[in-house]
Amino acid sequence: MASNTRERAGKSKDIIREDGKTFFEFTDRVTAFDGLKEDEYLHKGEVCCRMSVYWFEIMGQEGIPTHFRSFVPPNRIEVTYLEIIPIEVICRNYVAGSLLQRYGRGEEPGAGIEPRLGARIPDGIIEFTTKFEERDRPIGEEEILGNGWLTREELDQIREYTRRVNEIMSGHLLEKGIILADFKIEFGKNASGEILLADEVGTPDGCRFWIRDSYDAGRIESLDKDVYRYDEGDVSDAYSRIQKRICG
Ligand code: TMP
Ligand code: ASP
């Protein structure tokens, strides 16, 4: 009856339908720059899976609904089947990555933001990008609403959940000596139309984690995918260090 299928869910995960259940499998694949760079690192999938489980459980306890159902060790989670909302939500506390590049191309920084790597963004910013285009591009609220992807209320709900995810993660991380510079999350809708936190959360693939002591000494030391993006060292080592630091 029910056929078992496996397909790609994004560049580093597979989505598996098995006997009416849905699973995300975190693979060892890693890509950057819209797939321009592609490799595999041993245990990378397991690290991102275990870290997502860690954060999904915390988000659930904090009252943020998520698609997470259960952990299937070492690198799978069972999830609620959702209709994925076709945007990526990016929350930034510090200037880095594509935001810094945009400033370099002449974009005007918002009030109180210094256009340099590592500058703190006083109240943080939440931005959106497309998800299913060949190259993800920044997208404004008008286009999201105009495309009928979300209603005003849903967009406000997503902003509020994102703000809380930021607050929760930033607080936990600071206690562990880590600065959450920025992160990306995704949302979906369940069969009743409720919005749930989807995909993965709080992993080095989807966050920028900076060591606080180094930052305070004037140096940015990343324990995240920037190590891979910019060839800054041993990727597997950076991923297992951040996992130990956060999850123990
Ligand atoms: P960015 O500075 O490249 O726009 O990235 C902001 C944050 O979002 C950073 O923590 C990496 C994460 N991110 C993803 O997880 N997936 C993506 O496709 C992109 C572009 C960014
Ligand atoms: N995840 C995206 C890619 O694989 C972009 C990135 O994280 O740099 O290309």
Short mmCIF file of C-alpha atoms and ligand atoms in Angstrom, two decimals:
data_model
loop_
_atom_site.label_atom_id
_atom_site.label_comp_id
_atom_site.label_asym_id
_atom_site.label_seq_id
_atom_site.Cartn_x
_atom_site.Cartn_y
_atom_site.Cartn_z
CA MET A 1 0.00 0.00 0.00
CA ALA A 2 1.94 3.01 1.30
CA SER A 3 5.02 3.36 -0.86
CA ASN A 4 8.32 4.23 0.77
CA THR A 5 10.13 7.15 -0.82
CA ARG A 6 13.27 9.21 -0.33
CA GLU A 7 13.87 12.62 -1.84
CA ARG A 8 16.12 15.59 -1.20
CA ALA A 9 14.86 18.15 1.28
CA GLY A 10 17.30 20.96 0.70
CA LYS A 11 20.91 20.31 -0.06
CA SER A 12 21.99 18.42 3.04
CA LYS A 13 18.89 16.50 4.15
CA ASP A 14 16.67 13.78 2.73
CA ILE A 15 12.97 13.45 3.41
CA ILE A 16 11.77 9.89 3.82
CA ARG A 17 8.17 8.69 3.75
CA GLU A 18 7.86 5.27 5.34
CA ASP A 19 4.62 3.50 6.28
CA GLY A 20 2.71 6.77 6.54
CA LYS A 21 5.40 8.44 8.66
CA THR A 22 7.72 11.27 7.63
CA PHE A 23 11.40 11.44 8.57
CA PHE A 24 14.18 13.93 7.98
CA GLU A 25 17.57 12.32 7.50
CA PHE A 26 20.58 14.57 8.11
CA THR A 27 23.27 13.50 5.66
CA ASP A 28 27.01 14.21 5.69
CA ARG A 29 26.62 16.41 2.61
CA VAL A 30 27.63 20.04 2.92
CA THR A 31 27.22 22.75 0.31
CA ALA A 32 27.77 26.49 0.18
CA PHE A 33 27.16 29.42 -2.12
CA ASP A 34 23.99 27.96 -3.64
CA GLY A 35 25.62 24.63 -4.27
CA LEU A 36 28.78 25.98 -5.93
CA LYS A 37 30.88 24.19 -3.30
CA GLU A 38 29.95 20.63 -2.30
CA ASP A 39 31.58 18.02 -0.03
CA GLU A 40 30.94 15.38 2.60
CA TYR A 41 32.21 15.27 6.18
CA LEU A 42 32.04 12.24 8.41
CA HIS A 43 29.46 12.52 11.23
CA LYS A 44 28.35 15.96 10.08
CA GLY A 45 24.76 14.73 9.63
CA GLU A 46 24.68 13.18 13.07
CA VAL A 47 26.03 16.37 14.71
CA CYS A 48 23.39 18.56 13.01
CA CYS A 49 20.65 16.04 13.83
CA ARG A 50 21.55 15.82 17.53
CA MET A 51 21.84 19.60 17.81
CA SER A 52 18.46 20.11 16.11
CA VAL A 53 16.88 17.63 18.53
CA TYR A 54 18.43 19.52 21.44
CA TRP A 55 16.94 22.84 20.28
CA PHE A 56 13.59 21.47 19.09
CA GLU A 57 13.02 20.09 22.59
CA ILE A 58 13.83 23.45 24.16
CA MET A 59 11.56 25.30 21.69
CA GLY A 60 8.73 22.89 22.47
CA GLN A 61 9.18 23.52 26.21
CA GLU A 62 9.12 27.25 25.52
CA GLY A 63 5.77 26.96 23.74
CA ILE A 64 6.95 27.28 20.15
CA PRO A 65 5.21 24.63 18.03
CA THR A 66 7.62 22.58 15.89
CA HIS A 67 7.46 19.70 13.42
CA PHE A 68 9.74 17.56 15.62
CA ARG A 69 8.18 14.32 16.89
CA SER A 70 10.98 11.99 17.91
CA PHE A 71 14.68 11.29 17.52
CA VAL A 72 15.68 8.19 15.59
CA PRO A 73 19.42 7.87 16.32
CA PRO A 74 21.88 8.57 14.95
CA ASN A 75 20.78 10.99 12.22
CA ARG A 76 17.01 10.95 11.69
CA ILE A 77 14.03 12.70 13.21
CA GLU A 78 10.39 11.81 12.77
CA VAL A 79 8.45 14.95 11.88
CA THR A 80 4.90 16.12 11.32
CA TYR A 81 4.22 16.33 7.60
CA LEU A 82 3.92 20.01 6.68
CA GLU A 83 3.27 22.16 3.72
CA ILE A 84 6.54 24.09 3.62
CA ILE A 85 6.26 27.86 3.39
CA PRO A 86 8.57 28.85 0.49
CA ILE A 87 10.66 31.42 2.35
CA GLU A 88 13.73 31.31 4.56
CA VAL A 89 13.70 33.54 7.60
CA ILE A 90 17.02 35.08 8.58
CA CYS A 91 17.60 36.75 11.90
CA ARG A 92 20.76 38.79 12.41
CA ASN A 93 22.31 40.11 15.62
CA TYR A 94 25.71 41.01 14.12
CA VAL A 95 26.89 42.09 10.68
CA ALA A 96 28.32 39.18 8.63
CA GLY A 97 27.88 37.16 5.45
CA SER A 98 25.60 38.38 2.71
CA LEU A 99 24.55 41.44 4.75
CA LEU A 100 28.16 42.65 4.80
CA GLN A 101 28.37 42.00 1.03
CA ARG A 102 25.23 44.04 0.46
CA TYR A 103 26.76 46.96 2.38
CA GLY A 104 29.86 46.56 0.21
CA ARG A 105 27.64 46.95 -2.85
CA GLY A 106 26.26 50.21 -1.52
CA GLU A 107 23.19 49.21 0.47
CA GLU A 108 22.47 51.75 3.19
CA PRO A 109 22.78 50.24 6.70
CA GLY A 110 19.76 50.72 8.95
CA ALA A 111 19.85 53.26 11.77
CA GLY A 112 22.55 52.51 14.36
CA ILE A 113 24.22 49.76 12.29
CA GLU A 114 27.91 50.06 11.46
CA PRO A 115 28.73 48.46 8.08
CA ARG A 116 31.66 46.32 9.26
CA LEU A 117 32.14 42.63 10.02
CA GLY A 118 31.18 41.84 13.59
CA ALA A 119 29.29 45.08 14.31
CA ARG A 120 26.40 44.50 16.68
CA ILE A 121 22.93 45.18 15.26
CA PRO A 122 21.25 46.92 18.20
CA ASP A 123 17.74 45.42 18.00
CA GLY A 124 18.54 42.65 15.57
CA ILE A 125 16.90 42.35 12.14
CA ILE A 126 14.63 39.75 10.58
CA GLU A 127 14.80 39.28 6.81
CA PHE A 128 13.32 36.88 4.28
CA THR A 129 14.74 35.12 1.24
CA THR A 130 13.17 32.92 -1.41
CA LYS A 131 13.61 29.19 -0.96
CA PHE A 132 12.88 27.44 -4.23
CA GLU A 133 14.61 29.67 -6.74
CA GLU A 134 17.96 28.72 -8.27
CA ARG A 135 19.65 31.45 -6.23
CA ASP A 136 17.96 32.49 -2.99
CA ARG A 137 17.34 36.25 -3.06
CA PRO A 138 16.13 38.70 -0.43
CA ILE A 139 12.39 39.24 -0.63
CA GLY A 140 10.25 41.91 1.00
CA GLU A 141 7.00 41.51 2.90
CA GLU A 142 5.00 43.04 0.00
CA GLU A 143 6.14 40.30 -2.38
CA ILE A 144 5.43 37.52 0.14
CA LEU A 145 1.93 38.87 0.72
CA GLY A 146 1.43 39.69 -2.97
CA ASN A 147 2.33 36.11 -3.97
CA GLY A 148 -0.28 34.84 -1.52
CA TRP A 149 2.39 32.80 0.31
CA LEU A 150 1.25 34.12 3.70
CA THR A 151 -1.42 36.35 5.18
CA ARG A 152 -0.50 39.42 7.25
CA GLU A 153 -1.37 37.52 10.44
CA GLU A 154 0.80 34.55 9.45
CA LEU A 155 3.72 36.80 8.63
CA ASP A 156 3.38 38.54 12.00
CA GLN A 157 3.23 35.14 13.72
CA ILE A 158 6.43 34.07 11.95
CA ARG A 159 8.19 37.28 12.99
CA GLU A 160 7.11 36.73 16.59
CA TYR A 161 8.27 33.08 16.63
CA THR A 162 11.58 34.11 15.06
CA ARG A 163 12.09 36.84 17.65
CA ARG A 164 11.50 34.31 20.42
CA VAL A 165 13.74 31.64 18.88
CA ASN A 166 16.46 34.30 18.74
CA GLU A 167 15.94 35.30 22.35
CA ILE A 168 15.95 31.68 23.57
CA MET A 169 18.99 30.57 21.58
CA SER A 170 21.02 33.74 22.19
CA GLY A 171 20.44 33.48 25.95
CA HIS A 172 21.39 29.79 26.20
CA LEU A 173 24.45 30.29 24.01
CA LEU A 174 25.79 33.30 25.84
CA GLU A 175 25.89 31.22 29.03
CA LYS A 176 28.09 28.79 27.09
CA GLY A 177 30.42 31.47 25.83
CA ILE A 178 28.99 31.56 22.32
CA ILE A 179 27.63 34.55 20.41
CA LEU A 180 24.74 33.85 18.03
CA ALA A 181 25.64 36.20 15.18
CA ASP A 182 22.80 35.15 12.88
CA PHE A 183 20.68 32.17 11.86
CA LYS A 184 18.16 30.90 9.35
CA ILE A 185 14.93 29.07 10.11
CA GLU A 186 11.97 27.78 8.12
CA PHE A 187 8.32 27.26 8.84
CA GLY A 188 5.50 25.11 7.51
CA LYS A 189 1.77 24.65 7.96
CA ASN A 190 0.14 21.52 9.35
CA ALA A 191 -3.16 20.06 8.16
CA SER A 192 -5.07 22.49 10.42
CA GLY A 193 -3.25 25.48 8.94
CA GLU A 194 -1.15 26.13 12.07
CA ILE A 195 2.37 27.46 11.62
CA LEU A 196 5.15 25.24 12.98
CA LEU A 197 8.91 25.68 13.15
CA ALA A 198 10.23 23.26 10.52
CA ASP A 199 13.47 22.01 8.93
CA GLU A 200 16.41 22.22 11.39
CA VAL A 201 17.28 24.67 14.12
CA GLY A 202 20.41 25.77 15.94
CA THR A 203 22.93 23.81 13.87
CA PRO A 204 26.30 25.04 12.55
CA ASP A 205 24.82 24.70 9.03
CA GLY A 206 22.13 27.28 9.73
CA CYS A 207 23.71 29.59 12.32
CA ARG A 208 26.82 31.66 12.77
CA PHE A 209 28.38 30.81 16.14
CA TRP A 210 31.28 32.96 17.36
CA ILE A 211 33.44 32.23 20.39
CA ARG A 212 32.75 35.04 22.84
CA ASP A 213 36.23 35.25 24.37
CA SER A 214 37.80 35.68 20.93
CA TYR A 215 35.17 38.26 19.95
CA ASP A 216 35.88 40.24 23.12
CA ALA A 217 39.58 40.12 22.21
CA GLY A 218 38.76 41.58 18.79
CA ARG A 219 38.86 38.39 16.71
CA ILE A 220 36.06 36.44 15.04
CA GLU A 221 36.48 32.70 15.58
CA SER A 222 33.69 30.71 13.93
CA LEU A 223 32.42 27.27 14.91
CA ASP A 224 29.98 26.87 12.01
CA LYS A 225 29.70 26.52 8.26
CA ASP A 226 31.87 29.60 7.65
CA VAL A 227 34.81 27.26 8.43
CA TYR A 228 33.74 25.36 5.31
CA ARG A 229 32.63 28.34 3.21
CA TYR A 230 35.94 30.18 3.65
CA ASP A 231 38.31 27.19 4.10
CA GLU A 232 39.16 28.23 7.65
CA GLY A 233 40.17 24.82 9.00
CA ASP A 234 38.90 21.36 9.92
CA VAL A 235 35.13 21.31 9.37
CA SER A 236 34.44 18.05 11.26
CA ASP A 237 36.46 19.35 14.20
CA ALA A 238 34.61 22.70 14.28
CA TYR A 239 31.23 20.92 14.15
CA SER A 240 32.06 18.50 16.95
CA ARG A 241 33.51 21.30 19.10
CA ILE A 242 30.33 23.37 18.84
CA GLN A 243 28.17 20.31 19.53
CA LYS A 244 30.16 19.57 22.72
CA ARG A 245 30.11 23.19 23.77
CA ILE A 246 26.33 23.51 23.39
CA CYS A 247 24.91 20.05 24.06
CA GLY A 248 27.61 18.74 26.40
P1 TMP B 1 23.91 34.93 4.87
O1 TMP B 1 24.71 35.95 5.60
O2 TMP B 1 24.70 34.15 3.87
O3 TMP B 1 22.66 35.51 4.25
O4 TMP B 1 23.43 33.87 5.96
C1 TMP B 1 22.74 34.26 7.12
C2 TMP B 1 22.53 33.04 8.01
O5 TMP B 1 21.64 32.12 7.40
C3 TMP B 1 23.81 32.26 8.28
O6 TMP B 1 23.78 31.81 9.63
C4 TMP B 1 23.74 31.08 7.36
C5 TMP B 1 22.27 30.86 7.20
N1 TMP B 1 21.91 30.39 5.84
C6 TMP B 1 21.39 29.12 5.68
O7 TMP B 1 21.24 28.37 6.64
N2 TMP B 1 21.06 28.72 4.43
C7 TMP B 1 21.18 29.50 3.35
O8 TMP B 1 20.86 29.09 2.24
C8 TMP B 1 21.73 30.82 3.54
C9 TMP B 1 21.93 31.75 2.39
C10 TMP B 1 22.06 31.21 4.80
N1 ASP B 2 23.01 26.53 2.06
C1 ASP B 2 23.32 27.27 0.87
C2 ASP B 2 24.03 26.40 -0.16
O1 ASP B 2 24.18 25.24 0.01
C3 ASP B 2 24.06 28.55 1.11
C4 ASP B 2 25.01 28.64 2.26
O2 ASP B 2 24.71 28.14 3.33
O3 ASP B 2 26.09 29.25 2.08
O4 ASP B 2 24.46 26.83 -1.17
#
